[in-house]
Amino acid sequence: MSGQRLRYAYAVVRSSGSAAAAAQAALSGVRGVADAPVTLVHSGPVAAAVSAVPGEEFSQAALRARLEDLAWLESTARAHHLVIETLAARTTVLPLRLATVYLDESRVERMLRERQDVFTALLDRFDDHVEWGVKVYAETPASSEPAPPPAASGALVADPAPGRAYLRRRRQHHQAHEDIRRSAEEAVRRTEEQARGLAVERARHRPQQGSLARPGSENLANDAYLVPRHLAERFRDRMLHAADDLPGVRVEVTGPWAPYSFTESAEGGAPSRGSGSTEGTAPPEGTAPPEGTAPPKGTAPTKGTAPPEGARQR
């Protein structure tokens, strides 16, 4: 695909009226993935924000390799989310998955045409709503696991006191861990209860583990909430205070975001055979957009990649 320019799609917006004008103004001067300018491709009532990207970097084979390159993935994710959050600051936006690539603008137009009813329904649903991420963590007890007592050296009978003290400290450490975990479970219950009457939808992601987890803590809940914009600050305040009287528990709130976690029905089915489309791979589900890409309002996001799972070339 040397020399061929593919079309990288970021998001869907409305294509007429003040919403289209706001989207066009928002994209003026914005550079997206591969440092490319971002334009709108229109089809009926909807439009897609796209960039022309080099085929040798975004072809099927190239993406398979590059999505394993964490530096490239982070850079691409930052650019992807910069475009989405720039649009979201000015108009209602429907985010598309990271690395959604089409062969040309005609394929983008066809996608918009085929799914325009779904897109318009989702845009209506997301009007004046934002996404908040809520994670609940149980912190590891401050005292580390006690070391076993040193083996007796040269003594005919070992003193049992160090052994008993070790077992007692181990029981205490285990009990402290269990107490904090129960408190974290209570915090999860509180966040769910406090969200009622404010959030209109909730998406549950898998708790973060491995390299995505924060050292020294266990992630018990990793949820996203869709909240009316006029209730956003009240929602954030409730979540931040959900664990005020629960030692060893931390509630992390990120947002406001575009509705990344609520766009599953916008993705449609797998591409048909012979369409020039191939399935790709995805960043982990439930991770936050990269740091520094959010609108000025709100809390600082955590470093990571896109919530939507999957990546496609079409």
Coordinates of C-alpha atoms in Angstrom, one line a residue:
M1 CA 0.0 0.0 0.0
S2 CA 3.0 2.3 -0.5
G3 CA 1.8 5.7 -1.4
Q4 CA -1.9 5.0 -0.9
R5 CA -3.8 7.2 1.5
L6 CA -6.4 5.5 3.7
R7 CA -9.1 7.2 5.7
Y8 CA -8.8 7.1 9.5
A9 CA -12.3 7.7 11.2
Y10 CA -12.5 9.2 14.7
A11 CA -16.1 9.9 15.4
V12 CA -19.6 10.6 14.0
V13 CA -21.4 14.0 14.4
R14 CA -24.5 15.6 12.9
S15 CA -24.0 17.1 9.5
S16 CA -26.4 19.9 9.4
G17 CA -27.4 23.0 11.4
S18 CA -25.5 24.5 14.3
A19 CA -24.0 21.1 15.2
A20 CA -22.3 20.8 11.9
A21 CA -21.0 24.3 12.0
A22 CA -19.7 23.8 15.6
A23 CA -17.9 20.6 14.5
Q24 CA -16.3 22.3 11.5
A25 CA -15.1 25.2 13.6
A26 CA -13.8 22.8 16.3
L27 CA -11.6 21.0 13.8
S28 CA -10.0 24.1 12.3
G29 CA -6.3 23.7 12.8
V30 CA -6.5 20.4 14.6
R31 CA -4.0 17.7 13.7
G32 CA -5.0 14.1 14.2
V33 CA -3.3 10.8 13.8
A34 CA -0.1 10.9 11.8
D35 CA -0.2 14.6 12.3
A36 CA -2.8 14.9 9.5
P37 CA -5.5 17.5 9.3
V38 CA -9.1 16.4 10.2
T39 CA -12.0 16.9 7.9
L40 CA -15.7 15.9 7.8
V41 CA -17.1 13.4 5.3
H42 CA -20.9 13.9 5.0
S43 CA -23.7 11.5 4.2
G44 CA -27.3 12.6 4.8
P45 CA -27.9 13.7 8.5
V46 CA -24.5 12.5 9.8
A47 CA -20.8 13.1 9.1
A48 CA -17.6 11.4 10.1
A49 CA -14.4 13.2 11.2
V50 CA -11.6 11.6 9.2
S51 CA -7.9 12.0 8.3
A52 CA -5.9 10.8 5.3
V53 CA -3.2 8.5 6.7
P54 CA -0.4 6.6 5.0
G55 CA -1.3 3.0 3.8
E56 CA 2.1 1.6 4.7
E57 CA 1.4 2.6 8.4
F58 CA -2.3 1.8 8.7
S59 CA -2.8 -1.2 6.4
Q60 CA -4.0 -4.5 7.8
A61 CA -0.5 -5.9 8.1
A62 CA 1.0 -2.7 9.5
L63 CA -1.7 -2.4 12.2
R64 CA -1.2 -5.9 13.4
A65 CA 2.4 -5.1 14.1
R66 CA 2.0 -1.5 15.3
L67 CA -0.8 -2.3 17.8
E68 CA 1.9 -4.2 19.7
D69 CA 4.1 -1.2 19.8
L70 CA 3.2 0.6 23.0
A71 CA 4.9 3.9 22.1
W72 CA 3.1 4.0 18.7
L73 CA -0.2 3.0 20.3
E74 CA 0.0 5.7 23.0
S75 CA 0.8 8.4 20.4
T76 CA -2.0 7.2 18.1
A77 CA -4.4 7.0 21.0
R78 CA -3.6 10.5 22.2
A79 CA -4.2 11.9 18.7
H80 CA -7.4 9.9 18.4
H81 CA -8.8 11.2 21.7
L82 CA -7.6 14.8 21.0
V83 CA -9.9 14.9 18.0
I84 CA -12.9 13.3 19.8
E85 CA -12.6 15.5 22.9
T86 CA -12.1 18.6 20.7
L87 CA -15.4 17.8 19.0
A88 CA -17.1 16.9 22.3
A89 CA -16.3 20.3 23.7
R90 CA -18.4 21.9 21.0
T91 CA -21.1 19.4 19.9
T92 CA -22.6 15.9 20.5
V93 CA -20.2 13.2 19.3
L94 CA -20.3 9.5 18.8
P95 CA -16.7 8.1 19.2
L96 CA -15.5 5.3 17.0
R97 CA -13.0 2.7 17.9
L98 CA -9.3 3.3 17.9
A99 CA -7.8 2.5 14.5
T100 CA -11.0 2.4 12.5
V101 CA -9.6 2.7 9.0
Y102 CA -11.4 2.8 5.6
L103 CA -9.9 2.4 2.1
D104 CA -11.3 5.7 0.9
E105 CA -13.9 8.4 1.4
S106 CA -16.5 6.4 -0.6
R107 CA -16.3 3.6 2.0
V108 CA -16.8 6.1 4.8
E109 CA -19.8 7.5 3.0
R110 CA -21.3 4.0 2.5
M111 CA -20.8 3.2 6.2
L112 CA -22.6 6.4 7.2
R113 CA -25.4 5.8 4.8
E114 CA -25.9 2.2 5.9
R115 CA -26.0 3.1 9.7
Q116 CA -27.4 6.6 9.6
D117 CA -30.6 5.5 11.6
V118 CA -28.4 4.0 14.4
F119 CA -26.1 7.0 14.4
T120 CA -28.9 9.6 14.6
A121 CA -30.6 7.7 17.4
L122 CA -27.4 7.5 19.4
L123 CA -26.6 11.2 18.8
D124 CA -30.1 12.1 20.1
R125 CA -29.6 9.8 23.1
F126 CA -26.2 11.4 23.9
D127 CA -27.3 15.1 23.6
D128 CA -26.2 17.0 26.6
H129 CA -24.8 13.9 28.3
V130 CA -21.3 13.1 29.4
E131 CA -19.5 10.0 30.6
W132 CA -17.8 9.8 34.0
G133 CA -15.4 6.9 34.9
V134 CA -15.6 5.6 38.5
K135 CA -13.0 3.2 39.9
V136 CA -13.0 1.8 43.5
Y137 CA -9.7 0.6 44.9
A138 CA -8.8 -1.3 48.1
E139 CA -5.3 -0.2 49.1
T140 CA -2.8 -2.7 50.4
P141 CA -2.3 -2.4 54.2
A142 CA 0.6 -0.2 55.1
S143 CA 2.5 -2.9 56.9
S144 CA 3.9 -5.4 54.5
E145 CA 3.6 -9.2 54.9
P146 CA 5.7 -10.1 58.0
A147 CA 8.9 -12.0 57.4
P148 CA 9.2 -15.4 59.0
P149 CA 11.4 -15.6 62.1
P150 CA 15.1 -16.5 61.6
A151 CA 16.0 -20.1 62.0
A152 CA 17.5 -21.0 65.3
S153 CA 21.3 -21.4 65.2
G154 CA 23.1 -23.7 67.6
A155 CA 20.3 -23.8 70.1
L156 CA 19.1 -27.2 71.3
V157 CA 15.5 -25.9 71.7
A158 CA 14.2 -23.1 69.5
D159 CA 12.4 -20.3 71.3
P160 CA 8.7 -20.5 70.3
A161 CA 8.1 -16.8 71.0
P162 CA 9.3 -15.4 67.6
G163 CA 7.2 -18.0 65.8
R164 CA 4.1 -17.1 67.7
A165 CA 4.7 -13.4 67.1
Y166 CA 5.2 -14.1 63.4
L167 CA 1.9 -16.0 63.1
R168 CA 0.1 -13.3 65.1
R169 CA 1.4 -10.5 62.8
R170 CA 0.4 -12.6 59.7
R171 CA -3.1 -13.0 61.1
Q172 CA -3.3 -9.3 61.8
H173 CA -2.1 -8.4 58.2
H174 CA -4.6 -10.8 56.7
Q175 CA -7.4 -9.3 58.8
A176 CA -6.4 -5.8 57.9
H177 CA -6.5 -6.7 54.2
E178 CA -10.0 -8.3 54.6
D179 CA -11.3 -5.3 56.5
I180 CA -10.2 -2.9 53.7
R181 CA -11.6 -5.2 51.0
R182 CA -15.0 -5.2 52.8
S183 CA -14.9 -1.5 53.1
A184 CA -14.1 -1.2 49.4
E185 CA -17.2 -3.4 48.6
E186 CA -19.2 -1.0 50.7
A187 CA -17.8 1.9 48.7
V188 CA -18.9 0.1 45.5
R189 CA -22.4 -0.2 46.9
R190 CA -22.4 3.4 47.8
T191 CA -21.3 4.6 44.4
E192 CA -24.1 2.6 42.8
E193 CA -26.6 4.0 45.2
Q194 CA -25.4 7.6 44.9
A195 CA -25.5 7.3 41.1
R196 CA -29.3 6.6 41.1
G197 CA -31.3 9.6 40.1
L198 CA -28.3 11.2 38.4
A199 CA -26.9 8.7 35.9
V200 CA -29.1 7.4 33.1
E201 CA -26.9 4.5 32.2
R202 CA -24.0 2.5 33.6
A203 CA -21.4 0.4 31.7
R204 CA -19.4 -2.1 33.8
H205 CA -15.8 -2.8 32.6
R206 CA -13.6 -5.5 33.9
P207 CA -11.6 -4.4 37.0
Q208 CA -8.0 -3.5 35.9
Q209 CA -5.3 -6.0 36.6
G210 CA -1.7 -6.7 35.6
S211 CA 0.0 -3.7 34.0
L212 CA -3.1 -1.6 34.0
A213 CA -3.6 -1.9 37.8
R214 CA -2.1 0.6 40.2
P215 CA 0.6 -0.8 42.4
G216 CA -0.3 -1.4 46.0
S217 CA -4.1 -1.6 45.4
E218 CA -6.8 -3.9 44.1
N219 CA -9.4 -2.5 41.6
L220 CA -12.8 -3.8 42.7
A221 CA -15.0 -1.7 40.4
N222 CA -14.3 -0.1 37.0
D223 CA -17.6 1.5 35.9
A224 CA -18.7 4.2 33.5
Y225 CA -21.8 6.4 33.9
L226 CA -23.7 8.4 31.4
V227 CA -24.9 11.6 33.1
P228 CA -26.9 14.6 32.0
R229 CA -24.5 17.5 31.6
H230 CA -26.4 19.7 34.1
L231 CA -26.0 17.0 36.8
A232 CA -22.3 16.3 36.1
E233 CA -20.7 18.2 38.9
R234 CA -23.2 16.9 41.5
F235 CA -22.5 13.4 40.3
R236 CA -18.7 13.9 40.5
D237 CA -19.0 15.3 44.0
R238 CA -21.1 12.4 45.2
M239 CA -18.6 9.9 43.8
L240 CA -15.6 11.6 45.3
H241 CA -17.1 11.5 48.8
A242 CA -18.4 7.9 48.6
A243 CA -15.5 6.5 50.7
D244 CA -14.9 9.5 53.1
D245 CA -15.3 7.3 56.2
L246 CA -13.8 4.1 54.8
P247 CA -10.0 3.9 55.6
G248 CA -7.9 2.2 53.0
V249 CA -10.4 2.8 50.2
R250 CA -10.0 5.2 47.3
V251 CA -12.6 6.2 44.7
E252 CA -11.1 7.6 41.5
V253 CA -13.3 9.7 39.2
T254 CA -12.3 10.7 35.7
G255 CA -14.1 12.8 33.1
P256 CA -16.2 14.3 31.8
W257 CA -15.7 12.3 28.6
A258 CA -17.4 11.8 25.3
P259 CA -19.6 8.6 25.7
Y260 CA -16.9 6.1 24.8
S261 CA -18.5 3.3 26.8
F262 CA -22.0 3.5 25.4
T263 CA -21.4 3.3 21.7
E264 CA -21.4 -0.5 21.2
S265 CA -24.5 -0.5 19.0
A266 CA -22.8 2.0 16.6
E267 CA -20.1 -0.5 15.6
G268 CA -22.3 -2.8 13.5
G269 CA -21.4 -6.3 12.4
A270 CA -18.2 -7.6 10.9
P271 CA -17.3 -6.4 7.4
S272 CA -18.4 -8.7 4.6
R273 CA -16.0 -10.8 2.6
G274 CA -14.5 -9.1 -0.3
S275 CA -15.1 -5.6 1.0
G276 CA -11.4 -4.8 1.5
S277 CA -12.0 -4.9 5.3
T278 CA -10.2 -6.8 8.0
E279 CA -10.6 -7.2 11.7
G280 CA -8.0 -5.7 13.9
T281 CA -7.0 -5.9 17.6
A282 CA -7.9 -3.7 20.5
P283 CA -6.5 -1.9 23.5
P284 CA -7.9 -3.3 26.8
E285 CA -11.5 -2.6 27.6
G286 CA -12.3 -0.1 30.3
T287 CA -9.1 2.0 30.2
A288 CA -9.3 5.7 30.2
P289 CA -8.4 8.1 27.4
P290 CA -4.8 9.4 27.5
E291 CA -3.7 12.1 29.9
G292 CA -3.9 15.6 28.6
T293 CA -6.6 15.0 26.0
A294 CA -9.7 16.0 28.0
P295 CA -11.5 19.4 27.8
P296 CA -10.2 21.8 30.4
K297 CA -13.3 21.1 32.7
G298 CA -13.2 18.0 34.9
T299 CA -10.7 15.9 36.5
A300 CA -7.4 14.8 35.1
P301 CA -7.8 11.5 33.2
T302 CA -5.6 8.5 33.7
K303 CA -3.0 7.4 31.2
G304 CA -4.2 4.7 28.9
T305 CA -6.1 4.0 25.7
A306 CA -9.7 3.9 24.4
P307 CA -12.6 2.3 26.2
P308 CA -14.1 0.9 23.0
E309 CA -12.8 -2.6 22.4
G310 CA -11.7 -3.6 18.9
A311 CA -10.1 -2.0 15.9
R312 CA -11.1 -2.4 12.3
Q313 CA -9.9 -1.6 8.8
R314 CA -12.7 -1.4 6.3

